[in-house]
Amino acid sequence: MSLHLILFFLSVLIVCPVVYGQDENPKTIAEQYVRHGQPQAAIEILEKIPASELADSVNREVTDWLENLYLLQKQWGKIIELYSESGITREDSTVLTMARLFNTFPKEQIFFSGSREPIPFKSSISKTPMIRVWLQGKPYTFWVDSGAGLTVLSSTVARKCRVSLSAKNDATTTAATGKKLSISYGVIDSLRFGSVRVFNHACLVIDHKQLEFKIAGMPVFKIDGIIGWNLLQELAVTINRSPDNILFAPSDGPSVYNPNFIWMGYPMVTCKDSTGRTLLFGLDTGASASSLHDAFLSKTDTTQASRIEQVRGSAGGIVKRDYLVFPRMSVFAEGEKIEFSNISVTPSNLTGIFAPDGVFGWKELMDYSVSFDFRKGVFKLEKPR
């Protein structure tokens, strides 16, 4: 997948809105706005398409874009309008159910107080950073996971903290292992970590047993909760190594002129392969290892790959299955060469123009300090000194 960049005439960084001709295809214009870190501008273009056209199966991808962009901007009422008033229907009503609940709660608020110092983290068994958080004033350990679309709570934590919930088991979600999980939606009144204070924060609640990892039937570890993308997208995050700590700060937005960090259903880094071809790799701080997706297979020689049995774990447990595995490959992100060994191809539910070619996990990124600021459109890697 190639990224259409506008010619950069100056040698200094310019921050300005991208403007397109009025006679261009709305989908083409919206795509460019997304690629240039202007989601609200993309929404405004797509909203001009008549509802009758959006309801047509031919425009299913455009409808998905609108849904994803509304989720990103937390415009719950717009999601309800999209599916309730335009006549658009879909088999999975999960997003609509979620929007109806969150639309009834006060708007989320994020504040920063005190000194903005890095806070220490520990690595989970999958290398995911884990930090101490205070939920409704009670201390817990949460993963920091950019691959989780929403913040997640275990049912035990939600009950102890009296989190406001929707009806139990009113929807399902799919874990990274492919397993279907019953979920409820909740709203966290108060969440704190470091200098960050969050109020009225939307979350998923999953049965605590599905957040326990077992080997031979014995629990190995459990998860209290996960700080997900719906909060990380509003922050500037720097994950340092040696010492292991994370700095959370306000976003430096607006987006830079040519961002290398975008979102369409998933946070994605613009990078290149060894031939100079542009690729999109998801950023998943909750993944222990990087992986490739089907979108990449049409762009490379697969004769060097072979099928190998591997074990994977996520919410819902651990699964073992055969994966197509490439013994070696590399990509360049922010000028840094990231090399993979025995990288497997895993399924992705993201298709179309913004389908990612793969995902960066911690196995390859843990040697760097990793910084990202979605609202500014910036992803950075830096070798520790």
Short mmCIF file of C-alpha atoms in Angstrom, two decimals:
data_model
loop_
_atom_site.label_atom_id
_atom_site.label_comp_id
_atom_site.label_asym_id
_atom_site.label_seq_id
_atom_site.Cartn_x
_atom_site.Cartn_y
_atom_site.Cartn_z
CA MET A 1 0.00 0.00 0.00
CA SER A 2 1.51 3.35 -1.00
CA LEU A 3 1.13 6.55 0.95
CA HIS A 4 0.34 9.54 -1.27
CA LEU A 5 2.55 12.34 0.03
CA ILE A 6 2.28 15.97 -0.95
CA LEU A 7 5.54 17.48 -2.23
CA PHE A 8 7.44 19.05 0.64
CA PHE A 9 8.78 22.30 -0.79
CA LEU A 10 10.55 23.63 2.29
CA SER A 11 13.35 22.11 4.34
CA VAL A 12 11.64 23.12 7.59
CA LEU A 13 8.56 21.53 9.09
CA ILE A 14 5.31 23.22 8.11
CA VAL A 15 2.06 22.71 9.98
CA CYS A 16 -1.01 23.60 7.94
CA PRO A 17 -4.29 22.05 6.79
CA VAL A 18 -4.41 19.94 3.64
CA VAL A 19 -6.80 21.33 1.02
CA TYR A 20 -8.23 19.39 -1.92
CA GLY A 21 -10.26 20.35 -4.94
CA GLN A 22 -14.04 20.25 -4.65
CA ASP A 23 -14.43 18.14 -7.80
CA GLU A 24 -12.47 15.17 -6.43
CA ASN A 25 -14.09 11.94 -5.28
CA PRO A 26 -15.18 12.33 -1.59
CA LYS A 27 -13.65 8.97 -0.70
CA THR A 28 -10.30 10.00 -2.22
CA ILE A 29 -10.38 13.31 -0.35
CA ALA A 30 -11.30 11.61 2.95
CA GLU A 31 -8.50 9.09 2.50
CA GLN A 32 -5.97 11.90 2.14
CA TYR A 33 -7.29 13.70 5.21
CA VAL A 34 -6.91 10.50 7.24
CA ARG A 35 -3.36 9.99 5.93
CA HIS A 36 -2.52 13.58 6.88
CA GLY A 37 -3.83 13.30 10.43
CA GLN A 38 -7.05 15.27 9.97
CA PRO A 39 -9.84 12.88 11.05
CA GLN A 40 -12.45 15.58 11.64
CA ALA A 41 -11.93 16.96 8.12
CA ALA A 42 -12.39 13.42 6.77
CA ILE A 43 -15.64 13.11 8.71
CA GLU A 44 -16.98 16.36 7.27
CA ILE A 45 -16.25 15.17 3.72
CA LEU A 46 -17.84 11.74 4.23
CA GLU A 47 -20.93 13.25 5.87
CA LYS A 48 -21.69 15.02 2.59
CA ILE A 49 -22.35 11.66 0.92
CA PRO A 50 -26.14 11.04 0.83
CA ALA A 51 -27.41 8.46 3.32
CA SER A 52 -28.92 6.46 0.48
CA GLU A 53 -25.44 6.00 -1.01
CA LEU A 54 -23.89 5.08 2.35
CA ALA A 55 -26.52 2.38 2.83
CA ASP A 56 -25.50 0.78 -0.47
CA SER A 57 -23.27 -2.28 -0.03
CA VAL A 58 -20.89 -0.78 -2.60
CA ASN A 59 -20.03 1.91 -0.05
CA ARG A 60 -19.59 -0.44 2.92
CA GLU A 61 -15.94 0.61 3.28
CA VAL A 62 -16.94 4.29 3.42
CA THR A 63 -19.51 3.49 6.10
CA ASP A 64 -16.84 1.64 8.07
CA TRP A 65 -14.57 4.67 7.77
CA LEU A 66 -17.27 6.92 9.23
CA GLU A 67 -17.91 4.48 12.07
CA ASN A 68 -14.20 4.28 12.87
CA LEU A 69 -13.72 8.03 12.71
CA TYR A 70 -16.71 8.65 14.97
CA LEU A 71 -15.21 6.14 17.43
CA LEU A 72 -11.88 7.94 17.27
CA GLN A 73 -13.51 11.30 17.95
CA LYS A 74 -15.86 9.76 20.57
CA GLN A 75 -18.86 11.13 18.73
CA TRP A 76 -21.31 8.58 20.12
CA GLY A 77 -24.40 10.44 18.95
CA LYS A 78 -23.12 10.43 15.38
CA ILE A 79 -22.76 6.62 15.48
CA ILE A 80 -26.37 6.32 16.64
CA GLU A 81 -27.47 8.63 13.85
CA LEU A 82 -25.41 6.73 11.26
CA TYR A 83 -27.11 3.40 11.96
CA SER A 84 -30.47 4.43 13.42
CA GLU A 85 -31.57 7.24 11.13
CA SER A 86 -29.85 6.57 7.82
CA GLY A 87 -31.31 3.09 7.37
CA ILE A 88 -27.88 1.43 7.33
CA THR A 89 -27.91 -2.03 8.88
CA ARG A 90 -25.20 -4.53 9.74
CA GLU A 91 -25.13 -7.94 11.37
CA ASP A 92 -22.90 -6.87 14.26
CA SER A 93 -24.60 -4.22 16.43
CA THR A 94 -21.78 -4.06 18.99
CA VAL A 95 -20.67 -0.54 18.13
CA LEU A 96 -24.22 0.80 18.11
CA THR A 97 -24.93 -0.81 21.51
CA MET A 98 -21.77 0.75 22.90
CA ALA A 99 -22.57 4.18 21.48
CA ARG A 100 -26.07 4.19 22.96
CA LEU A 101 -24.65 3.61 26.44
CA PHE A 102 -21.71 6.02 26.26
CA ASN A 103 -23.92 8.73 24.77
CA THR A 104 -25.90 8.84 28.03
CA PHE A 105 -22.86 9.56 30.23
CA PRO A 106 -21.08 12.87 30.84
CA LYS A 107 -18.30 13.77 28.41
CA GLU A 108 -14.85 12.39 29.19
CA GLN A 109 -12.40 14.83 30.77
CA ILE A 110 -8.61 14.52 30.97
CA PHE A 111 -6.44 16.65 33.26
CA PHE A 112 -2.75 16.82 34.15
CA SER A 113 -1.61 17.75 37.62
CA GLY A 114 1.60 17.78 39.64
CA SER A 115 5.04 17.09 38.20
CA ARG A 116 5.13 15.30 34.86
CA GLU A 117 7.78 12.80 35.75
CA PRO A 118 8.17 9.35 34.17
CA ILE A 119 6.53 6.57 36.15
CA PRO A 120 8.18 3.12 36.44
CA PHE A 121 6.79 0.11 34.66
CA LYS A 122 7.30 -3.63 34.93
CA SER A 123 7.11 -6.03 32.01
CA SER A 124 4.42 -8.69 31.93
CA ILE A 125 5.13 -12.22 30.80
CA SER A 126 4.41 -11.00 27.24
CA LYS A 127 6.72 -7.96 27.74
CA THR A 128 3.74 -5.58 27.81
CA PRO A 129 4.45 -2.55 30.05
CA MET A 130 2.48 -2.68 33.32
CA ILE A 131 1.93 0.37 35.52
CA ARG A 132 0.24 1.19 38.79
CA VAL A 133 -3.10 2.98 38.41
CA TRP A 134 -5.75 4.20 40.82
CA LEU A 135 -9.31 3.36 39.86
CA GLN A 136 -12.00 5.11 41.92
CA GLY A 137 -9.12 5.67 44.39
CA LYS A 138 -8.11 1.97 44.62
CA PRO A 139 -4.67 0.74 43.38
CA TYR A 140 -4.41 -1.81 40.55
CA THR A 141 -1.91 -2.96 37.93
CA PHE A 142 -2.86 -2.22 34.32
CA TRP A 143 -1.22 -3.09 31.01
CA VAL A 144 -0.47 -0.23 28.61
CA ASP A 145 -1.78 -1.61 25.33
CA SER A 146 -2.11 0.52 22.19
CA GLY A 147 -3.58 -2.51 20.40
CA ALA A 148 -6.65 -2.57 22.68
CA GLY A 149 -9.34 -0.40 21.12
CA LEU A 150 -10.90 0.46 24.48
CA THR A 151 -9.68 0.42 28.05
CA VAL A 152 -10.49 -2.96 29.64
CA LEU A 153 -11.46 -3.94 33.19
CA SER A 154 -11.75 -7.39 34.68
CA SER A 155 -15.23 -8.08 36.05
CA THR A 156 -13.75 -8.41 39.55
CA VAL A 157 -12.21 -4.94 39.45
CA ALA A 158 -15.37 -3.44 37.94
CA ARG A 159 -17.45 -4.91 40.76
CA LYS A 160 -15.09 -3.75 43.53
CA CYS A 161 -14.96 -0.24 42.10
CA ARG A 162 -18.70 -0.09 41.41
CA VAL A 163 -18.20 0.83 37.78
CA SER A 164 -21.44 1.75 36.01
CA LEU A 165 -22.22 -1.13 33.62
CA SER A 166 -24.54 -1.95 30.77
CA ALA A 167 -26.47 -5.22 30.86
CA LYS A 168 -24.19 -8.22 31.36
CA ASN A 169 -22.98 -10.08 28.28
CA ASP A 170 -24.78 -7.69 25.92
CA ALA A 171 -22.10 -7.93 23.22
CA THR A 172 -19.07 -9.88 22.08
CA THR A 173 -15.56 -9.02 21.02
CA THR A 174 -12.86 -11.06 19.31
CA ALA A 175 -9.54 -11.61 21.09
CA ALA A 176 -6.21 -11.76 19.27
CA THR A 177 -6.45 -15.55 19.44
CA GLY A 178 -9.71 -15.43 17.48
CA LYS A 179 -11.84 -16.45 20.46
CA LYS A 180 -15.20 -14.72 20.99
CA LEU A 181 -15.57 -13.10 24.40
CA SER A 182 -18.76 -11.89 26.09
CA ILE A 183 -18.38 -8.31 27.26
CA SER A 184 -20.21 -5.50 28.99
CA TYR A 185 -19.58 -1.79 28.64
CA GLY A 186 -18.75 0.48 31.52
CA VAL A 187 -17.82 4.03 32.41
CA ILE A 188 -15.02 4.67 34.92
CA ASP A 189 -15.78 7.67 37.09
CA SER A 190 -12.15 8.32 38.04
CA LEU A 191 -8.83 6.92 36.76
CA ARG A 192 -5.37 8.16 37.75
CA PHE A 193 -1.78 7.27 36.85
CA GLY A 194 1.23 9.55 37.13
CA SER A 195 0.07 13.10 36.47
CA VAL A 196 -2.91 11.97 34.37
CA ARG A 197 -6.43 12.30 35.78
CA VAL A 198 -9.33 10.93 33.71
CA PHE A 199 -13.04 11.20 34.45
CA ASN A 200 -16.01 9.49 32.75
CA HIS A 201 -13.78 7.11 30.79
CA ALA A 202 -15.41 4.47 28.54
CA CYS A 203 -14.28 0.86 28.97
CA LEU A 204 -15.02 -2.79 28.24
CA VAL A 205 -15.59 -5.23 31.08
CA ILE A 206 -14.54 -8.85 30.54
CA ASP A 207 -15.07 -11.79 32.87
CA HIS A 208 -12.01 -12.07 35.11
CA LYS A 209 -11.53 -15.72 34.10
CA GLN A 210 -10.92 -14.59 30.50
CA LEU A 211 -8.11 -12.32 31.73
CA GLU A 212 -6.26 -15.16 33.43
CA PHE A 213 -3.56 -17.12 31.63
CA LYS A 214 -3.19 -20.77 32.52
CA ILE A 215 -0.70 -23.53 31.74
CA ALA A 216 -1.74 -27.13 32.44
CA GLY A 217 -4.86 -25.71 34.10
CA MET A 218 -2.90 -23.63 36.61
CA PRO A 219 -3.16 -19.80 36.59
CA VAL A 220 0.14 -18.17 35.58
CA PHE A 221 -0.92 -14.54 35.82
CA LYS A 222 -4.00 -12.36 35.62
CA ILE A 223 -4.82 -8.88 34.37
CA ASP A 224 -6.62 -6.25 36.46
CA GLY A 225 -7.14 -4.03 33.46
CA ILE A 226 -5.72 -2.47 30.31
CA ILE A 227 -5.20 1.17 29.39
CA GLY A 228 -6.47 1.12 25.82
CA TRP A 229 -6.25 3.23 22.71
CA ASN A 230 -9.28 5.41 23.51
CA LEU A 231 -7.13 7.02 26.21
CA LEU A 232 -3.64 6.67 24.71
CA GLN A 233 -4.79 8.51 21.56
CA GLU A 234 -5.17 11.69 23.61
CA LEU A 235 -1.69 11.55 25.17
CA ALA A 236 1.95 11.99 24.21
CA VAL A 237 3.57 8.75 25.37
CA THR A 238 7.26 7.90 25.72
CA ILE A 239 8.22 4.39 26.82
CA ASN A 240 11.85 4.40 27.95
CA ARG A 241 14.24 1.50 28.55
CA SER A 242 17.09 1.44 31.08
CA PRO A 243 15.48 2.58 33.30
CA ASP A 244 12.05 1.21 32.45
CA ASN A 245 9.59 4.07 32.74
CA ILE A 246 6.80 5.79 30.84
CA LEU A 247 6.20 9.50 30.47
CA PHE A 248 2.60 10.56 29.85
CA ALA A 249 2.08 14.15 28.76
CA PRO A 250 -0.54 16.23 26.92
CA SER A 251 -0.51 15.82 23.14
CA ASP A 252 1.52 18.40 21.23
CA GLY A 253 -1.08 18.46 18.40
CA PRO A 254 -2.13 19.55 15.81
CA SER A 255 -0.82 17.06 13.27
CA VAL A 256 2.49 17.75 11.55
CA TYR A 257 2.44 18.34 7.79
CA ASN A 258 3.34 14.77 6.81
CA PRO A 259 2.52 12.56 9.81
CA ASN A 260 4.02 9.08 10.05
CA PHE A 261 1.49 7.87 12.63
CA ILE A 262 -2.17 7.56 11.62
CA TRP A 263 -5.31 5.72 12.68
CA MET A 264 -8.09 3.93 10.87
CA GLY A 265 -9.40 1.21 13.14
CA TYR A 266 -5.87 0.74 14.48
CA PRO A 267 -2.84 2.97 15.22
CA MET A 268 -0.43 2.56 12.31
CA VAL A 269 3.15 3.61 11.58
CA THR A 270 4.23 4.51 8.05
CA CYS A 271 7.46 2.66 7.24
CA LYS A 272 9.32 1.15 4.27
CA ASP A 273 10.66 -2.27 3.34
CA SER A 274 14.15 -2.96 1.99
CA THR A 275 13.03 -2.04 -1.56
CA GLY A 276 11.77 1.39 -0.48
CA ARG A 277 8.12 0.41 -0.77
CA THR A 278 5.78 2.10 1.74
CA LEU A 279 4.08 -0.15 4.29
CA LEU A 280 1.70 0.38 7.20
CA PHE A 281 2.54 -1.40 10.45
CA GLY A 282 0.22 -1.33 13.43
CA LEU A 283 1.63 -0.32 16.82
CA ASP A 284 0.66 -2.83 19.51
CA THR A 285 2.37 -2.32 22.85
CA GLY A 286 0.37 -5.30 24.13
CA ALA A 287 1.87 -7.76 21.65
CA SER A 288 4.94 -9.72 22.65
CA ALA A 289 6.00 -10.35 19.05
CA SER A 290 5.58 -8.59 15.73
CA SER A 291 3.52 -10.19 12.98
CA LEU A 292 2.56 -9.80 9.33
CA HIS A 293 -0.93 -9.62 7.85
CA ASP A 294 -2.50 -10.84 4.63
CA ALA A 295 -2.14 -7.42 2.99
CA PHE A 296 1.63 -7.95 2.93
CA LEU A 297 1.46 -11.28 1.10
CA SER A 298 0.49 -9.68 -2.22
CA LYS A 299 3.60 -7.48 -2.04
CA THR A 300 6.30 -10.05 -1.44
CA ASP A 301 7.75 -13.40 -2.48
CA THR A 302 6.20 -16.05 -0.24
CA THR A 303 8.36 -18.96 -1.45
CA GLN A 304 10.76 -18.43 1.47
CA ALA A 305 7.96 -18.83 4.03
CA SER A 306 6.97 -22.09 5.69
CA ARG A 307 4.25 -23.27 8.07
CA ILE A 308 5.25 -23.62 11.72
CA GLU A 309 3.17 -24.39 14.81
CA GLN A 310 3.21 -21.53 17.33
CA VAL A 311 1.51 -20.76 20.64
CA ARG A 312 -0.31 -17.44 21.09
CA GLY A 313 -2.01 -15.92 24.12
CA SER A 314 -4.37 -13.02 24.70
CA ALA A 315 -7.59 -12.27 26.54
CA GLY A 316 -9.55 -15.51 26.37
CA GLY A 317 -6.56 -17.79 26.88
CA ILE A 318 -3.85 -19.50 24.86
CA VAL A 319 -4.16 -21.21 21.47
CA LYS A 320 -1.79 -23.33 19.39
CA ARG A 321 -2.03 -23.37 15.60
CA ASP A 322 -0.01 -23.40 12.36
CA TYR A 323 1.15 -20.04 10.99
CA LEU A 324 2.90 -19.05 7.76
CA VAL A 325 6.33 -17.86 8.92
CA PHE A 326 9.04 -15.82 7.17
CA PRO A 327 12.53 -16.66 8.49
CA ARG A 328 13.85 -13.11 7.97
CA MET A 329 12.72 -9.67 6.82
CA SER A 330 13.25 -6.04 7.78
CA VAL A 331 11.53 -2.66 7.59
CA PHE A 332 12.69 0.90 8.18
CA ALA A 333 10.78 3.13 10.61
CA GLU A 334 12.03 6.64 11.33
CA GLY A 335 15.37 5.72 9.77
CA GLU A 336 15.84 2.76 12.10
CA LYS A 337 16.19 -0.70 10.58
CA ILE A 338 13.95 -3.15 12.40
CA GLU A 339 14.82 -6.76 11.70
CA PHE A 340 12.46 -9.69 12.20
CA SER A 341 13.24 -13.37 12.54
CA ASN A 342 10.60 -16.05 12.22
CA ILE A 343 7.81 -13.51 11.83
CA SER A 344 4.41 -15.11 11.28
CA VAL A 345 1.35 -14.09 9.28
CA THR A 346 -1.76 -13.66 11.43
CA PRO A 347 -5.33 -12.80 10.41
CA SER A 348 -6.54 -9.19 10.57
CA ASN A 349 -10.12 -7.94 10.61
CA LEU A 350 -8.99 -4.74 8.87
CA THR A 351 -9.34 -4.77 5.11
CA GLY A 352 -9.34 -2.28 2.25
CA ILE A 353 -7.16 0.76 1.66
CA PHE A 354 -6.00 1.03 5.27
CA ALA A 355 -5.37 -2.66 5.89
CA PRO A 356 -2.05 -2.86 7.82
CA ASP A 357 0.78 -4.96 6.39
CA GLY A 358 1.84 -6.05 9.86
CA VAL A 359 2.14 -5.14 13.53
CA PHE A 360 5.09 -4.00 15.63
CA GLY A 361 5.32 -5.92 18.90
CA TRP A 362 7.74 -5.60 21.82
CA LYS A 363 10.17 -8.30 20.77
CA GLU A 364 11.59 -5.97 18.13
CA LEU A 365 10.88 -2.60 19.77
CA MET A 366 12.15 -3.27 23.29
CA ASP A 367 15.69 -2.14 22.38
CA TYR A 368 14.40 1.38 21.70
CA SER A 369 12.76 4.24 23.51
CA VAL A 370 9.39 4.44 21.77
CA SER A 371 7.46 7.71 21.55
CA PHE A 372 4.10 8.36 19.95
CA ASP A 373 1.67 11.25 19.87
CA PHE A 374 -1.31 10.44 17.69
CA ARG A 375 -2.91 13.88 17.69
CA LYS A 376 0.37 15.28 16.41
CA GLY A 377 0.85 12.34 14.03
CA VAL A 378 4.32 11.45 15.30
CA PHE A 379 6.00 8.11 16.02
CA LYS A 380 9.69 8.02 17.04
CA LEU A 381 12.32 5.41 17.87
CA GLU A 382 15.53 6.21 19.70
CA LYS A 383 18.35 3.96 20.80
CA PRO A 384 19.09 4.42 24.53
CA ARG A 385 22.47 6.05 25.16
#
